[in-house]
Coordinates of C-alpha atoms in Angstrom, one line a residue:
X5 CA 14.0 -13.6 130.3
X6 CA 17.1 -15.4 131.4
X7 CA 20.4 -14.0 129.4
X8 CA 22.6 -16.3 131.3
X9 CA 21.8 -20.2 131.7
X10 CA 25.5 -20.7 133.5
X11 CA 26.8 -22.5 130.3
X12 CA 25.9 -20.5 127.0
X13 CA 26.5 -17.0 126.7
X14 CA 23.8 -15.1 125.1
X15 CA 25.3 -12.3 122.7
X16 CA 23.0 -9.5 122.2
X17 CA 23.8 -8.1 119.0
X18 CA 20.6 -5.7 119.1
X19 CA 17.6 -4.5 121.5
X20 CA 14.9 -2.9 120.0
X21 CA 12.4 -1.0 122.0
X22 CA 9.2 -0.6 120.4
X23 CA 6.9 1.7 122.5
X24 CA 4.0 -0.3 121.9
X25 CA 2.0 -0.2 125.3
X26 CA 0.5 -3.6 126.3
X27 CA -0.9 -3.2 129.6
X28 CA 1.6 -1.1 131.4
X29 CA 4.4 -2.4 130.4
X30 CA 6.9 -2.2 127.0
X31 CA 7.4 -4.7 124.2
X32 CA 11.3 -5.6 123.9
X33 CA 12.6 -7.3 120.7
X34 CA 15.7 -8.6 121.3
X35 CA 17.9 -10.1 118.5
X36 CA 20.7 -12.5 119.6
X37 CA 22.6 -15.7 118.4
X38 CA 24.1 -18.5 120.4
X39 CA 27.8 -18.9 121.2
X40 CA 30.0 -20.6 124.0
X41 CA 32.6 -18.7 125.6
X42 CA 34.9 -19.0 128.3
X43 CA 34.2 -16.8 131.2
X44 CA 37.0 -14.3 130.7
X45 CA 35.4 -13.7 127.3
X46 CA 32.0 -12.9 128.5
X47 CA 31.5 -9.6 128.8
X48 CA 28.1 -7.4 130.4
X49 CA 25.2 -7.3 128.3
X50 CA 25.5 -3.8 128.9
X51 CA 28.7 -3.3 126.7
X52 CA 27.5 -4.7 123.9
X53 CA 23.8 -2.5 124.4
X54 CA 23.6 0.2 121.5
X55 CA 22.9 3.7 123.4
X56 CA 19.1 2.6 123.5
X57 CA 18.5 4.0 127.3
X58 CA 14.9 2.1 127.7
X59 CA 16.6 -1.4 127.0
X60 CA 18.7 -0.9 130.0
X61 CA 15.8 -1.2 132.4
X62 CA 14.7 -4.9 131.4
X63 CA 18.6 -6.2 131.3
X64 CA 18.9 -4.9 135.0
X65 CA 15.9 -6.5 135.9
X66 CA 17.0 -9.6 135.0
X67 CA 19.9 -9.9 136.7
X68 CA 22.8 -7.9 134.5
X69 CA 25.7 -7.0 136.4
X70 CA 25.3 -3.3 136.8
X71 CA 29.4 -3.0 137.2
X72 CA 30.6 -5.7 135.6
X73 CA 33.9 -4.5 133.6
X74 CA 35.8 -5.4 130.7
X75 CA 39.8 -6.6 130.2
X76 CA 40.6 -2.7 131.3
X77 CA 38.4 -2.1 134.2
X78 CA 36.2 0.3 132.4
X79 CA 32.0 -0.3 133.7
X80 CA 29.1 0.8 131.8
X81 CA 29.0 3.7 134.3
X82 CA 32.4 4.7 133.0
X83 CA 31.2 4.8 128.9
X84 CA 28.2 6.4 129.8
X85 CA 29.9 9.6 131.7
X86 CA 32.2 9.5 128.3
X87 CA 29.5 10.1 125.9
X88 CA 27.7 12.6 128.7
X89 CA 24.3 10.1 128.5
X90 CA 23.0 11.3 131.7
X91 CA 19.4 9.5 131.4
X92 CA 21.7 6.2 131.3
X93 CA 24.6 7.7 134.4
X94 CA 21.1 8.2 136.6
X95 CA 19.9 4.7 135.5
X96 CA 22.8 3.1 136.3
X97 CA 22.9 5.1 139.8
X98 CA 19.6 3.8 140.7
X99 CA 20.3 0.6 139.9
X100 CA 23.4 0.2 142.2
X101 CA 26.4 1.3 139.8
X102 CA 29.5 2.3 142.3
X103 CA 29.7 5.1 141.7
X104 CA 33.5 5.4 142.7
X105 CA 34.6 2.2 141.0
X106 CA 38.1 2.8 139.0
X107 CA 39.5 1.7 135.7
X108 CA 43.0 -0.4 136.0
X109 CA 45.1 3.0 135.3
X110 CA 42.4 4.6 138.1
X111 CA 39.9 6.7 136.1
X112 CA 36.6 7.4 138.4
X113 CA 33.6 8.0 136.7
X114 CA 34.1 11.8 138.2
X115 CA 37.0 11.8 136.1
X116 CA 36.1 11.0 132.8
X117 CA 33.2 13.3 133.0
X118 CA 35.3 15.8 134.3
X119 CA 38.1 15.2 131.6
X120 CA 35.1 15.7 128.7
X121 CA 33.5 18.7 130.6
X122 CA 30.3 17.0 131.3
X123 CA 28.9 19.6 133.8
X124 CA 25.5 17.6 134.0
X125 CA 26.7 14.2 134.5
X126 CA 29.4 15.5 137.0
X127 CA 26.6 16.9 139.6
X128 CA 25.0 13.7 139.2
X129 CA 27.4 11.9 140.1
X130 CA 28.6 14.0 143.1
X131 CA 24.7 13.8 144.2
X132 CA 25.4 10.4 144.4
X133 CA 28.1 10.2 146.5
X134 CA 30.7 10.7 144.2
X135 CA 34.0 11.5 145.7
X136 CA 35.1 14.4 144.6
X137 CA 39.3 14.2 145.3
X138 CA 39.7 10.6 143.9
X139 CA 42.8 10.5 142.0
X140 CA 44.2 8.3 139.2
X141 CA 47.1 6.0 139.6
X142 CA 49.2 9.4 138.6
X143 CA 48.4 11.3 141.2
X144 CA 45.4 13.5 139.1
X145 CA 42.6 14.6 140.6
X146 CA 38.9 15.5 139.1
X147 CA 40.0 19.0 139.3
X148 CA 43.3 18.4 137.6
X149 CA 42.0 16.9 134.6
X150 CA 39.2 19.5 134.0
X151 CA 41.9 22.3 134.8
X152 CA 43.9 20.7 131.9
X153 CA 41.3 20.9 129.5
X154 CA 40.1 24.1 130.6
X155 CA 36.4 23.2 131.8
X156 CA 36.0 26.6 133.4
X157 CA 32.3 25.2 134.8
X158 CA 33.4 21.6 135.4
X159 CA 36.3 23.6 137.9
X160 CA 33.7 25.7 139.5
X161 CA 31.3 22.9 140.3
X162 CA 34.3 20.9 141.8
X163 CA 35.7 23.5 143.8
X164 CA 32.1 24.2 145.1
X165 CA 31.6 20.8 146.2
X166 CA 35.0 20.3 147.7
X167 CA 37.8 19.6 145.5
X168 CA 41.5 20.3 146.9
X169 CA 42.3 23.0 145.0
X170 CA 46.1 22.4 145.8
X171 CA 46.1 18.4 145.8
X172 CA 49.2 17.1 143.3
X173 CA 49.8 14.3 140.4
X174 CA 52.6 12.2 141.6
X175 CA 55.2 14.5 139.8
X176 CA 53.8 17.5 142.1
X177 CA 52.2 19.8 139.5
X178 CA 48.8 21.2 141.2
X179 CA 45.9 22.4 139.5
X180 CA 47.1 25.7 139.5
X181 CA 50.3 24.6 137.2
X182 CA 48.2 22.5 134.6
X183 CA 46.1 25.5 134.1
X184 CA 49.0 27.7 133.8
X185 CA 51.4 25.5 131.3
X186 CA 47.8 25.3 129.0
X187 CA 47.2 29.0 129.1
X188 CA 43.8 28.6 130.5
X189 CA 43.5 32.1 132.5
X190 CA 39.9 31.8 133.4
X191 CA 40.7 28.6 135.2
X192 CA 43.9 30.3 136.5
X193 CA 41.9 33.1 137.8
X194 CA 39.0 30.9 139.6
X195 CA 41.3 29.0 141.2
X196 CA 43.7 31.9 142.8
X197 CA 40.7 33.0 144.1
X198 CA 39.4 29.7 145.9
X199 CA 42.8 29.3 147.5
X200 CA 45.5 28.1 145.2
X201 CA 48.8 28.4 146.1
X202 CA 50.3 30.6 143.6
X203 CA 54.0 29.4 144.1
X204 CA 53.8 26.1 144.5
X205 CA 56.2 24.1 142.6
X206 CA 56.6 20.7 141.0
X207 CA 59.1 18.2 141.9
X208 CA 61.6 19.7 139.6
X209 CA 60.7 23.0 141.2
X210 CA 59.0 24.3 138.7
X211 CA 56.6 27.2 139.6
X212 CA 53.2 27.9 137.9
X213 CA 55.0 31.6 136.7
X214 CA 57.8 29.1 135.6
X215 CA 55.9 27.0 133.5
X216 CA 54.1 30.0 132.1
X217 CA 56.9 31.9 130.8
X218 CA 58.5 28.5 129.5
X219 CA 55.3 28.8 127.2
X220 CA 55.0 32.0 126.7
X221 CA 51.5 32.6 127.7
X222 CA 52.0 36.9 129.0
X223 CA 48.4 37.2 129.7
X224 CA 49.2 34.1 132.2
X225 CA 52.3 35.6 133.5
X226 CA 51.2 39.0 133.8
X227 CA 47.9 37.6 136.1
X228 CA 50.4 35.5 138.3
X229 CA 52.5 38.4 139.0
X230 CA 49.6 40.6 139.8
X231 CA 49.3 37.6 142.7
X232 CA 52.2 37.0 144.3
X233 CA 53.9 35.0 142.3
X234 CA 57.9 34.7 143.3
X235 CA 59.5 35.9 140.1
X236 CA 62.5 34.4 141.4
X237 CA 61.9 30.9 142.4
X238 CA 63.7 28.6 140.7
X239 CA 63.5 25.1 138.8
X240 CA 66.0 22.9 140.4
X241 CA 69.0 23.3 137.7
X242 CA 68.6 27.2 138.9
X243 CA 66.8 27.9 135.9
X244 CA 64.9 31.4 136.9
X245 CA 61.2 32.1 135.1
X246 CA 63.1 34.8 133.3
X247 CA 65.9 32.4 132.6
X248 CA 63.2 29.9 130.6
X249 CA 61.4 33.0 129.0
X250 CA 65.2 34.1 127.5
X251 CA 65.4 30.5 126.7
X252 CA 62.6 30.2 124.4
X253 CA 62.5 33.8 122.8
X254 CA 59.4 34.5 124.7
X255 CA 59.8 38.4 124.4
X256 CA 56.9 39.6 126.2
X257 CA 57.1 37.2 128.8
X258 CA 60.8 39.1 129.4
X259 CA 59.5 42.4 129.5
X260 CA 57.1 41.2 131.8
X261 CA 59.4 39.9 134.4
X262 CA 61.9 42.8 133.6
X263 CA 58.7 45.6 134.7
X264 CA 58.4 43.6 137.6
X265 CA 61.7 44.9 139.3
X266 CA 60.1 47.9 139.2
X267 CA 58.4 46.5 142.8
X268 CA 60.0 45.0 145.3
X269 CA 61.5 41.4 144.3
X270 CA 61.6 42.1 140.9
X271 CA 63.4 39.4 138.2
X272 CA 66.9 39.5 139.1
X273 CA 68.1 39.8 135.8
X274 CA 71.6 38.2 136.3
X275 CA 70.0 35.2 138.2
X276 CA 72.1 32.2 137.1
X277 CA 71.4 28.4 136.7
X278 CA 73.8 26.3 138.9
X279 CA 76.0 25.8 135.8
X280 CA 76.8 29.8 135.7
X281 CA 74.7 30.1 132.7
X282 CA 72.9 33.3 132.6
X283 CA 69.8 34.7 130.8
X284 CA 72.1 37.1 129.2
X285 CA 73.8 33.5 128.3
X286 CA 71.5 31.7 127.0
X287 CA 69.5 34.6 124.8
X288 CA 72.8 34.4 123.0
X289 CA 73.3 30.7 123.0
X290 CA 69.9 30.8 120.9
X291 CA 70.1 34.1 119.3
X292 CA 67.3 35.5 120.5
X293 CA 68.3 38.8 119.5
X294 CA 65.4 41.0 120.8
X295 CA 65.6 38.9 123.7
X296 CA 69.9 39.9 123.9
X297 CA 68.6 43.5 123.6
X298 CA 66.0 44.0 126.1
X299 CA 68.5 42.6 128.9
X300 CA 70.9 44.8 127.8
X301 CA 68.9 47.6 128.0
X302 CA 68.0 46.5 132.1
X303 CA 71.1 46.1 132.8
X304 CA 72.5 42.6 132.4
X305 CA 76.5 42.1 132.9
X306 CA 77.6 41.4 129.4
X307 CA 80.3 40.0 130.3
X308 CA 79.3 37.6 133.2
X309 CA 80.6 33.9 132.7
X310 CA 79.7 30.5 132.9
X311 CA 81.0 28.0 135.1
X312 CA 83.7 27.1 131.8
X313 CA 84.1 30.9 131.9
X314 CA 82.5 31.4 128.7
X315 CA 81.0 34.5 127.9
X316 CA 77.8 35.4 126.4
X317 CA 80.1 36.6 123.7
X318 CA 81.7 33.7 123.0
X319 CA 78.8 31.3 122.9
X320 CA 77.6 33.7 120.1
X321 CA 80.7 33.1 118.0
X322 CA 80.6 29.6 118.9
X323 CA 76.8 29.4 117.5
X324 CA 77.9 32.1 114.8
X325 CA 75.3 34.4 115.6
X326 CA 76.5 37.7 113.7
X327 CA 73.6 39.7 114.6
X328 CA 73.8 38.9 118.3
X329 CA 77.7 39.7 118.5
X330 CA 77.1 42.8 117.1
X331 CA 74.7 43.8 119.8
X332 CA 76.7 42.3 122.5
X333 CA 79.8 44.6 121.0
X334 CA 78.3 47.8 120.9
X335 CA 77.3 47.4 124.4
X336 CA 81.1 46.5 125.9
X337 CA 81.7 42.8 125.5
X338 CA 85.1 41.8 125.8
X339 CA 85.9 40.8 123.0
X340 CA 89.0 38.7 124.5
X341 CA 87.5 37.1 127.6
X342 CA 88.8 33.7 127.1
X343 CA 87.3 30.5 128.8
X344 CA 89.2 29.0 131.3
X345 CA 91.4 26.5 128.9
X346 CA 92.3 29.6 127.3
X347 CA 90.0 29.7 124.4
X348 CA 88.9 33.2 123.2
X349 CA 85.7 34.0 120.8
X350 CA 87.8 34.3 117.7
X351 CA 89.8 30.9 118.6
X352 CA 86.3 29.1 118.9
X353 CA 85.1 31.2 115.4
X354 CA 88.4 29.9 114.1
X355 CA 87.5 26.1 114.9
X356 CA 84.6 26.5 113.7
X357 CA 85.5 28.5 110.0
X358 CA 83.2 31.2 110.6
X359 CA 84.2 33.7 108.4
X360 CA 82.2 36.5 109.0
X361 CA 82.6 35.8 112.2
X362 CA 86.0 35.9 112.5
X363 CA 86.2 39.4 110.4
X364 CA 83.5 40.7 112.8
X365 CA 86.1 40.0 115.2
X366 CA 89.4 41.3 113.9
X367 CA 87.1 44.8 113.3
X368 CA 86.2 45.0 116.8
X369 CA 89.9 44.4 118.3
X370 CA 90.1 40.6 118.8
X371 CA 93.5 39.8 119.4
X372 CA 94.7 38.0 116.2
X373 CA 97.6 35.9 117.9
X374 CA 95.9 35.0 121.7
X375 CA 96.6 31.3 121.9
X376 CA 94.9 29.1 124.4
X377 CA 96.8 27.0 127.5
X378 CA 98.0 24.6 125.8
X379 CA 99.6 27.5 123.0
X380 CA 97.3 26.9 120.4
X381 CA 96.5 29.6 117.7
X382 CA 93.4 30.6 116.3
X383 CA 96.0 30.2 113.1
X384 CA 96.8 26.8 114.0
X385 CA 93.3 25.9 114.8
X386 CA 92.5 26.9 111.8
X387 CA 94.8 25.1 109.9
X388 CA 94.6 21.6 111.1
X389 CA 90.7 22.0 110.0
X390 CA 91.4 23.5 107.1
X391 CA 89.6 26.3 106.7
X392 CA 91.7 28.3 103.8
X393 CA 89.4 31.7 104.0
X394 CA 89.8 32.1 107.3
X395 CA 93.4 31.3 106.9
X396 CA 93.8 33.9 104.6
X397 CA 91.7 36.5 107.0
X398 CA 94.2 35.5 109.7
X399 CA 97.4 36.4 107.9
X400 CA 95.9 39.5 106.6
X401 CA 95.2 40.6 109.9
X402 CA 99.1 39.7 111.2
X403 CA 98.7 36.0 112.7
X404 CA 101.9 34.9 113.2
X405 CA 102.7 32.4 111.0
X406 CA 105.1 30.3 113.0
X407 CA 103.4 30.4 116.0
X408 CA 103.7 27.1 117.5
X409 CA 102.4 25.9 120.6
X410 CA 103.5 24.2 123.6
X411 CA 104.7 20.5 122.1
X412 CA 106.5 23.2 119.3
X413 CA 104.0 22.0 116.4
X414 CA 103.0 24.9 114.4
X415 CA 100.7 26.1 111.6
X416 CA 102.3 24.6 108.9
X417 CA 103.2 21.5 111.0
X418 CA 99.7 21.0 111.7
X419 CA 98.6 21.3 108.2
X420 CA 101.3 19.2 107.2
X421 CA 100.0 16.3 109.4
X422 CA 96.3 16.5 108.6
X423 CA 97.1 16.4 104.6
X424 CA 95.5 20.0 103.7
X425 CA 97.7 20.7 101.0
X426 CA 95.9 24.1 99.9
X427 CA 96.5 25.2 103.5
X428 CA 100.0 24.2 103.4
X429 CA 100.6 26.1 100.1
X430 CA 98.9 28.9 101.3
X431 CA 101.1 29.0 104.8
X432 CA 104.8 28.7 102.6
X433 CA 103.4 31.2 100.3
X434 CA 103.1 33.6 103.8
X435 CA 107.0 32.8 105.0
X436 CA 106.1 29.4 106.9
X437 CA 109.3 27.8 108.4
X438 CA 109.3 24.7 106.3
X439 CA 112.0 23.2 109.6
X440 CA 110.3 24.3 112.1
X441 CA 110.2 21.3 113.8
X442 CA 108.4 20.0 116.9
X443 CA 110.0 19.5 120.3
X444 CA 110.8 15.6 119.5
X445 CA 112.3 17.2 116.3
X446 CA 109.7 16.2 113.8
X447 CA 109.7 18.3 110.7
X448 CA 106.8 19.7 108.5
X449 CA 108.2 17.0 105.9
X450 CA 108.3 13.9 108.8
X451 CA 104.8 14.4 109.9
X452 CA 103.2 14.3 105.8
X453 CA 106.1 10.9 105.0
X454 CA 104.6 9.5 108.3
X455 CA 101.2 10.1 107.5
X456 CA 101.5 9.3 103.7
X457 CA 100.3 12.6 102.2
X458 CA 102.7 12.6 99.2
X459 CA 100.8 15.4 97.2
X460 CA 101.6 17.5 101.0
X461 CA 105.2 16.1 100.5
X462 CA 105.3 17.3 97.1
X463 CA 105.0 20.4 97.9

């Protein structure tokens, strides 16, 4: 039976065993039509072949291309460890498949069956000369891809035949970190005890405990500190495990890496990221309150700054997190620690109109009239936004109301300009200077002419 003449391709749209003996030897009905097509269109009868294992046989016998592979590299070796046909992978074998041919983007047979967790087809093809650390245009090995998917078996059979149990993708995550970032603790476990290295980091630095507590999985966390894990290895930014586990609100993960300090090289809990930024910082950035708490409670400096010198108290008034102020409060947070242009937490409130905020504030001692370098007012500030309620709050508390800053613009000034006539009535009504003019002797009155606010002028 010739399936190929050299100039017509035969397409085999069905094969048909029919177990009908006739000597020793099968009956094979095949069903096909004629069509001419150019060489990069013909592809193996093989592909084409439903999954009918005893019509393989005859095609390889006459000749079929046992690896011949479509547009995307993939052989019939390759489908066949997919599905997990292993009658067809140990035809194939035997009839010369390479058994280590690759897909364009690198896939080995090994791999595929190792990415769908066929156990079976996976010995078979290590019997047969398989090899066993042959990795993907990535950088992933066998091993990595079945540690992904958390194919506890598929890992044991691997690392019992061979597999580098620390051999890295291109980006340097190992085995050991895939397992980790998926929760898979089995895996985790199996391979910490064939030799993984337990702190080795990807090219970011990232750490398998990193990754971990960046997802939250404790039970994960918990087992890598139990092996040696470096609680305080950091991601490149300076980003500590506890650092990512404030980050996301991962609460368990935190007490976790807070029990730790109990031993020696415990999670240094004021362990900053290169930017200054703190856990402390950026539990309150988020408003993880439980999170704000449990540091608190081991000892965190509330007060430490970021490289701006922000506080953790004043990213809470700048994200308006009441809740998380309050805490930060009853535990000693200056509550004027200004950044380094001179912004405090109830400027930045100001800016921002937070009411209850700002009254949060005021109760708790914020100094109503602290003005930033440049001499502006959380008055002014909030005047040239606009924000009459919190203008109100201010002049209730004693803001000064012709406090101007360093170019001698002040509140009413300010409003004046930006055409908030409510604000501007609201300011007079409180004594505003009406000619309290700026330093190149602009008045209130010149700034709304110039800027054609007649109803402000009007007033």
């Amino acid at each position: 039976m010739n399936l190929n003449d050299g100039q017509t391709d035969w397409t085999l749209i069905a094969a048909i065993c029919l177990p009908i003996i006739v000597g020793a030897s099968f009956i094979v009905i095949i069903i096909h039509h004629r069509k001419t097509r150019t060489p990069e269109e013909t592809q193996t009868r093989l592909h084409v072949l439903p999954h009918v294992h005893k019509a393989l046989q005859p095609l390889l016998n006459n000749g079929a291309d046992v690896n011949l592979c479509d547009k995307a590299g993939v052989s019939r070796l390759h489908q066949a460890c997919q599905k997990g046909s292993d009658s067809t992978v140990e035809l194939l074998l035997n009839n010369g498949a390479d058994v280590n041919l690759c897909t364009e983007k690198g896939d080995s047979p090994l791999y595929i069956a190792c990415q769908e967790g066929h156990d079976i087809t996976v010995q078979l093809l290590l019997n047969n000369g398989a090899e066993v650390n042959l990795c993907k245009e990535t950088g992933a090995s066998p091993l990595y891809i079945a540690c992904q998917e958390g194919h506890y078996s598929t890992v044991q059979l691997l690392l019992n035949n061979g597999a580098d149990v620390n051999l890295c993708k291109k980006t340097g995550a190992s085995p050991l970190y895939i397992a980790c970032q998926n929760g898979h603790d089995s895996t985790m476990e199996f391979l910490l005890n064939n030799g993984a290295d337990v702190n080795l980091c990807e090219k970011t630095g990232a750490s398998p405990l990193y990754i971990a507590c960046q997802e939250g999985h404790d039970s994960t966390v918990q087992f890598l500190l139990n092996n040696g894990a470096d609680v305080n290895l950091c991601q490149e930014t300076g980003a500590s495990p506890l650092y990512i586990a404030c980050q996301n609100g991962h609460d368990s993960s935190v007490q976790l890496l807070l029990n730790s300090r109990a031993k020696n090289n415990g999670a240094e809990v004021n362990l900053c990221k290169k930017t200054g930024a703190s856990p402390l910082y950026i539990a309150c950035h988020n408003g993880h309150d439980r999170t704000v708490q449990l540091l608190l409670e081991n000892g965190t400096d509330v007060n430490f700054c970021q490289e701006t010198g922000a506080s953790p108290l004043y990213i809470a008034c700048q994200k308006a997190h009441d809740s998380t102020l309050q805490l930060l409060l009853n535990k000693g947070a200056d509550v004027n620690l200004c950044k380094e242009t001179g912004a405090s937490p109830l400027y930045i409130a100001c800016h921002y109109g937070y009411y209850s905020t700002v009254q949060l504030l005021l109760n708790n001692g914020a100094e109503v009239n602290l003005c930033d370098k440049t001499g502006v007012s959380p008055l002014y500030i909030v005047c040239q936004e606009g924000h009459n309620n919190v203008v109100q709050l201010l002049l209730n508390n004693g803001a000064d109301v012709n406090l101007r800053k360093e170019t001698g613009a002040s509140p009413l000034y300010i409003a004046c300009q930006e055409g908030h006539d409510s604000t501007v009535q609201l300011l007079l009504n409180n004594g505003a200077d009406v000619n309290l003019c700026k330093d190149t002797g602009a008045s209130p009155l010149y700034i709304a002419c110039q800027n054609g606010h007649d109803s402000t002028v009007q007033l």
